[in-house]
């Protein structure tokens, strides 16, 4: 299944309209329609290559405040469409998606045009979403975040930090945080980020039952989430380095989601001008522009996309896999992993790809050795145990497409004529049998002819 | 010439009776085919049928090496090495022979009709053995009785394609040749005996009965001073040949020289050799010298045997008795130690009623036959006595062993019946009366007349009872259920096949299905899908895992199901139509078996405070949270069956269920049959976003 969705990911990654739509139609079984539709679409979409992206906001003025982000996306080839949340167009009609990605920047919208199930289905169809909230996030925004395992802290609370706020932009409430705890992943953040990322918005936390969500940007040990300018009473729900500011999630179908508790993170105002943190650190510009660009690259599958292909297994020295393996046979296992860089797949080299040979428990867990072409191979001897085994690969690394593959094969015991016939341990028995035959013959002869000689 | 003519007449009558018996034995077993259809019955026969198909399609050697990957996922099963292949080979041989003569019968029909055919053969061998030990008349009665006795019919109706069907034939044939060998002292008959013993070993695990009974008989003969060279030749040739032959069956392997169950035969072999030597020495030596030698030999032989046995047991070369064997000797053993054996209904102790139900008047003629055997004691009769007494005991331990008792009941019953009848018939024969001086007392003829009439009446009742039992109790295929409606018509519940065919047609071929082991063979044969456990209950811990999955709450079960790659779960639910052998009623055994390997599953948690097994609102949380409860009663709370009954009323337990709004988290209902008898659940994929 991992392989399958990965492949479709690859199709979609090429970003062309006519690869996406026929797939949906084919899934619905309209086999005849496909060629016709393909022709029609090819004519309609023409040279259009971009990834259709819908940006949903509360207020059109928000778009104007994020020109850098918007222009950056456009320059990267995205076909952006804008809509107010109250007028949001349908993402999908009869199973056909009109958009490949969604930027949902409408924290305060509460109407009926948008629902959690629309967003859920969009993600479950393998498409990517960036969600931007704020401290004033409404019920709907909270619910949408909850369905990807992210919780906004209680209403009227804001992420605060009295030691790391930006003295230039802050209005005295210490809510503009110059955050520096960025996730350590090349795939998500790209090359290192040296400037602090300015953040003003809600403090986030994770749903403890969700194992897929992770923090992209989090607070300092002094960061917490509470109403500003109010003395703290009782226990803090969200505090310290566990205060999540920007969260990421890669679903099992490899759709990617970014949830930011702040919309200001994406604005031009936060992306330009000097930064002076109350901790004393000063920098000529904020890291926001770079952060937002890199994170959106990851979210929209421009980076960290892997492809697993050519998973093969066979007896050593043979080409095709056999019907069944026999115990103690030498087996060769290989696969290829490629990474999408720009528009081309290049070999992906890592030293931590493992395969398992499993029946209830792994009998082998081997690290695969890559060559320069991204071909990983290993050899092993099937255990002296028969059963239904699986060749299993589960390669899940932060920021990369999850790769899983499992192939089921039978390992059977020896046939009755495959055992070694002349084993040394049997020689005494052979000797015994033949000597017995000889003695009986001798005895019979002696017994029968004994009297005659007398 | 007159005598010759009488002989000819008698031969004709005998042949006519025997051919009628042959036909009756066959036809009386066809009720199920007429009532339902030509279909394989129950559980184990489905596996045998599947094996036979494989054998016929793939040939003998592939069958021998067959590794079945659809059973016991993911362990698999080496079928060739873990079956008694006699049944499949017999059916296969009949199929090949018929096809050689261009009689293109389907393999299914061969399988369905094999057991009745073998029953006819059993009747013939029973005739032979009784004639050999007693008389032709007794043989005819015994053959007739064994042809229709319900205790044997229960395992040999058409469609009951199981090992027992051919094993009883092999058993009686072995005994026939044993008696023949003993009487003649010829190693030819002993060889025949060994051959049929080999067939028996190939057919059924019950061969252990033979290899213990014959030594016991030999022991009895030796102890009662009936040792003879004939006995020596017969037993020695039988034991050596039989043991060598039995070791050719892969499933048996080296057991005949290693397992405790076969040691009695081995020991008896040794004792017999010693005895022969001692006899020979005795004939050569003076009395007092002999006694000294004898004591020396006896002590040294005993100590050597004890040392060998002790060393063998300690090193593990001689395996101890298996659980099934222990439970034979001590009826309470299984209940305490091996829940998986105790859980099978046919391993329960027999009730008095089932003796009468299965054997009818033969129960009363069995002691009579024993009496006659004692009154005219000889080597062969002694065998019948030993066989009769031991099998009466064993049948009391396990209800299924009534099957072994049935033939000897018929033989002894036949002897008893025919001897009694003969004693009185004398007085009814005019020519005889005139010849025998006179009646011992007046009215003896009338008494004889009454007794003869009563005996004949009993035989008539016997046959009526047998036919009635066969038609009512033993001809249900259990794969299709039938119920009588108030207007007398039959209502057929075909839910099992409905569910199996649904699986066959709606799921990918490599789908893995979890169910309780009872349904494993049927699933494999009819749905053609992979199962986790089946009726070949060889791996207790694997079954316990499934039991645990069924007995635990969903959160625990899903871990087990994911580990085992389960795609679908199948449960049998009888609450809607009142089918009492459903999974909720078997549930206690699942808990017990799960608890036997995993102490975290405690049987006591599933009982109410006052120790009741309940599904109503007093059921404990462990019960209502268990996967089995949830799957059985999912959506059942919405169902109202009868006016005046609350919704969710279980017709088997006669309770309103305790939890009506059941929610499933990791499973979803995939299919439920018309009468809710079979319910299928699909295991959901893990959530995409969590």
Short mmCIF file of N, CA, C and O in Angstrom, two decimals, chain A residues 48-86:
data_model
loop_
_atom_site.label_atom_id
_atom_site.label_comp_id
_atom_site.label_asym_id
_atom_site.label_seq_id
_atom_site.Cartn_x
_atom_site.Cartn_y
_atom_site.Cartn_z
N UNK A 48 -0.64 24.59 -19.27
CA UNK A 48 -0.66 24.77 -17.81
C UNK A 48 0.04 23.63 -17.12
O UNK A 48 -0.28 22.47 -17.28
N UNK A 49 1.04 23.96 -16.30
CA UNK A 49 1.84 22.93 -15.64
C UNK A 49 1.73 23.05 -14.13
O UNK A 49 2.15 22.15 -13.42
N UNK A 50 1.27 24.16 -13.63
CA UNK A 50 1.37 24.44 -12.20
C UNK A 50 0.48 23.57 -11.37
O UNK A 50 -0.43 22.90 -11.84
N UNK A 51 0.80 23.62 -10.09
CA UNK A 51 0.01 22.87 -9.14
C UNK A 51 -1.13 23.78 -8.69
O UNK A 51 -0.88 24.87 -8.16
N UNK A 52 -2.34 23.33 -8.92
CA UNK A 52 -3.47 24.21 -8.61
C UNK A 52 -3.64 24.31 -7.11
O UNK A 52 -3.83 23.31 -6.43
N UNK A 53 -3.56 25.50 -6.61
CA UNK A 53 -3.58 25.71 -5.17
C UNK A 53 -4.65 26.73 -4.82
O UNK A 53 -4.74 27.78 -5.46
N UNK A 54 -5.41 26.40 -3.84
CA UNK A 54 -6.46 27.32 -3.40
C UNK A 54 -6.03 27.92 -2.07
O UNK A 54 -5.62 27.22 -1.16
N UNK A 55 -6.14 29.26 -2.02
CA UNK A 55 -5.79 29.93 -0.77
C UNK A 55 -7.06 30.54 -0.22
O UNK A 55 -7.69 31.36 -0.87
N UNK A 56 -7.42 30.12 0.98
CA UNK A 56 -8.68 30.57 1.58
C UNK A 56 -8.36 31.48 2.74
O UNK A 56 -7.56 31.12 3.61
N UNK A 57 -8.98 32.68 2.73
CA UNK A 57 -8.69 33.63 3.81
C UNK A 57 -9.99 34.17 4.38
O UNK A 57 -11.06 34.03 3.79
N UNK A 58 -9.88 34.78 5.57
CA UNK A 58 -11.05 35.42 6.17
C UNK A 58 -11.39 36.69 5.42
O UNK A 58 -12.55 36.99 5.17
N UNK A 59 -10.34 37.41 5.07
CA UNK A 59 -10.52 38.77 4.56
C UNK A 59 -9.49 38.98 3.43
O UNK A 59 -8.33 38.66 3.62
N UNK A 60 -9.89 39.50 2.29
CA UNK A 60 -8.95 39.66 1.17
C UNK A 60 -7.73 40.49 1.54
O UNK A 60 -6.66 40.34 0.94
N UNK A 61 -7.85 41.34 2.54
CA UNK A 61 -6.70 42.17 2.90
C UNK A 61 -5.56 41.32 3.43
O UNK A 61 -4.40 41.72 3.36
N UNK A 62 -5.89 40.15 3.93
CA UNK A 62 -4.83 39.26 4.41
C UNK A 62 -3.87 38.89 3.28
O UNK A 62 -2.67 38.75 3.50
N UNK A 63 -4.44 38.73 2.10
CA UNK A 63 -3.59 38.35 0.97
C UNK A 63 -2.58 39.45 0.68
O UNK A 63 -1.40 39.20 0.45
N UNK A 64 -3.08 40.67 0.75
CA UNK A 64 -2.20 41.80 0.47
C UNK A 64 -1.07 41.86 1.48
O UNK A 64 0.05 42.26 1.13
N UNK A 65 -1.33 41.40 2.70
CA UNK A 65 -0.28 41.49 3.71
C UNK A 65 0.75 40.38 3.57
O UNK A 65 1.72 40.34 4.31
N UNK A 66 0.50 39.45 2.67
CA UNK A 66 1.43 38.31 2.54
C UNK A 66 2.00 38.24 1.14
O UNK A 66 2.19 37.16 0.60
N UNK A 67 2.30 39.37 0.53
CA UNK A 67 2.72 39.39 -0.85
C UNK A 67 3.99 38.59 -1.09
O UNK A 67 4.13 37.89 -2.09
N UNK A 68 4.90 38.65 -0.16
CA UNK A 68 6.16 37.92 -0.35
C UNK A 68 5.90 36.42 -0.47
O UNK A 68 6.40 35.75 -1.38
N UNK A 69 5.09 35.93 0.44
CA UNK A 69 4.77 34.49 0.45
C UNK A 69 4.04 34.09 -0.84
O UNK A 69 4.40 33.12 -1.52
N UNK A 70 3.04 34.91 -1.19
CA UNK A 70 2.23 34.62 -2.37
C UNK A 70 3.09 34.66 -3.64
O UNK A 70 3.05 33.74 -4.48
N UNK A 71 3.90 35.69 -3.74
CA UNK A 71 4.73 35.82 -4.94
C UNK A 71 5.75 34.69 -5.04
O UNK A 71 6.05 34.20 -6.13
N UNK A 72 6.24 34.31 -3.86
CA UNK A 72 7.20 33.21 -3.86
C UNK A 72 6.56 31.94 -4.40
O UNK A 72 7.14 31.23 -5.23
N UNK A 73 5.34 31.68 -3.94
CA UNK A 73 4.64 30.50 -4.43
C UNK A 73 4.43 30.58 -5.94
O UNK A 73 4.66 29.63 -6.67
N UNK A 74 4.01 31.75 -6.40
CA UNK A 74 3.75 31.92 -7.84
C UNK A 74 5.03 31.71 -8.63
O UNK A 74 5.03 31.04 -9.68
N UNK A 75 6.13 32.25 -8.09
CA UNK A 75 7.39 32.12 -8.84
C UNK A 75 7.83 30.66 -8.88
O UNK A 75 8.59 30.25 -9.74
N UNK A 76 7.37 29.86 -7.92
CA UNK A 76 7.71 28.44 -7.93
C UNK A 76 6.75 27.64 -8.79
O UNK A 76 6.80 26.42 -8.82
N UNK A 77 5.84 28.35 -9.46
CA UNK A 77 5.02 27.67 -10.44
C UNK A 77 3.66 27.24 -9.96
O UNK A 77 2.98 26.45 -10.61
N UNK A 78 3.25 27.72 -8.82
CA UNK A 78 1.92 27.34 -8.34
C UNK A 78 0.86 28.21 -9.00
O UNK A 78 1.05 29.40 -9.20
N UNK A 79 -0.22 27.60 -9.36
CA UNK A 79 -1.37 28.34 -9.88
C UNK A 79 -2.25 28.68 -8.72
O UNK A 79 -3.00 27.84 -8.23
N UNK A 80 -2.17 29.87 -8.23
CA UNK A 80 -2.89 30.21 -7.02
C UNK A 80 -4.27 30.74 -7.34
O UNK A 80 -4.47 31.49 -8.31
N UNK A 81 -5.22 30.34 -6.56
CA UNK A 81 -6.56 30.93 -6.62
C UNK A 81 -6.87 31.41 -5.23
O UNK A 81 -6.50 30.77 -4.26
N UNK A 82 -7.59 32.52 -5.16
CA UNK A 82 -7.89 33.05 -3.83
C UNK A 82 -9.38 33.04 -3.63
O UNK A 82 -10.17 33.19 -4.56
N UNK A 83 -9.77 32.84 -2.38
CA UNK A 83 -11.20 32.89 -2.08
C UNK A 83 -11.39 33.27 -0.63
O UNK A 83 -10.55 32.96 0.22
N UNK A 84 -12.49 33.97 -0.38
CA UNK A 84 -12.85 34.18 1.02
C UNK A 84 -13.49 32.89 1.52
O UNK A 84 -14.15 32.17 0.77
N UNK A 85 -13.31 32.61 2.77
CA UNK A 85 -13.83 31.35 3.30
C UNK A 85 -15.33 31.26 3.08
O UNK A 85 -15.86 30.18 2.78
N UNK A 86 -16.02 32.39 3.21
CA UNK A 86 -17.47 32.37 3.05
C UNK A 86 -17.87 32.04 1.62
O UNK A 86 -19.01 31.66 1.37
#
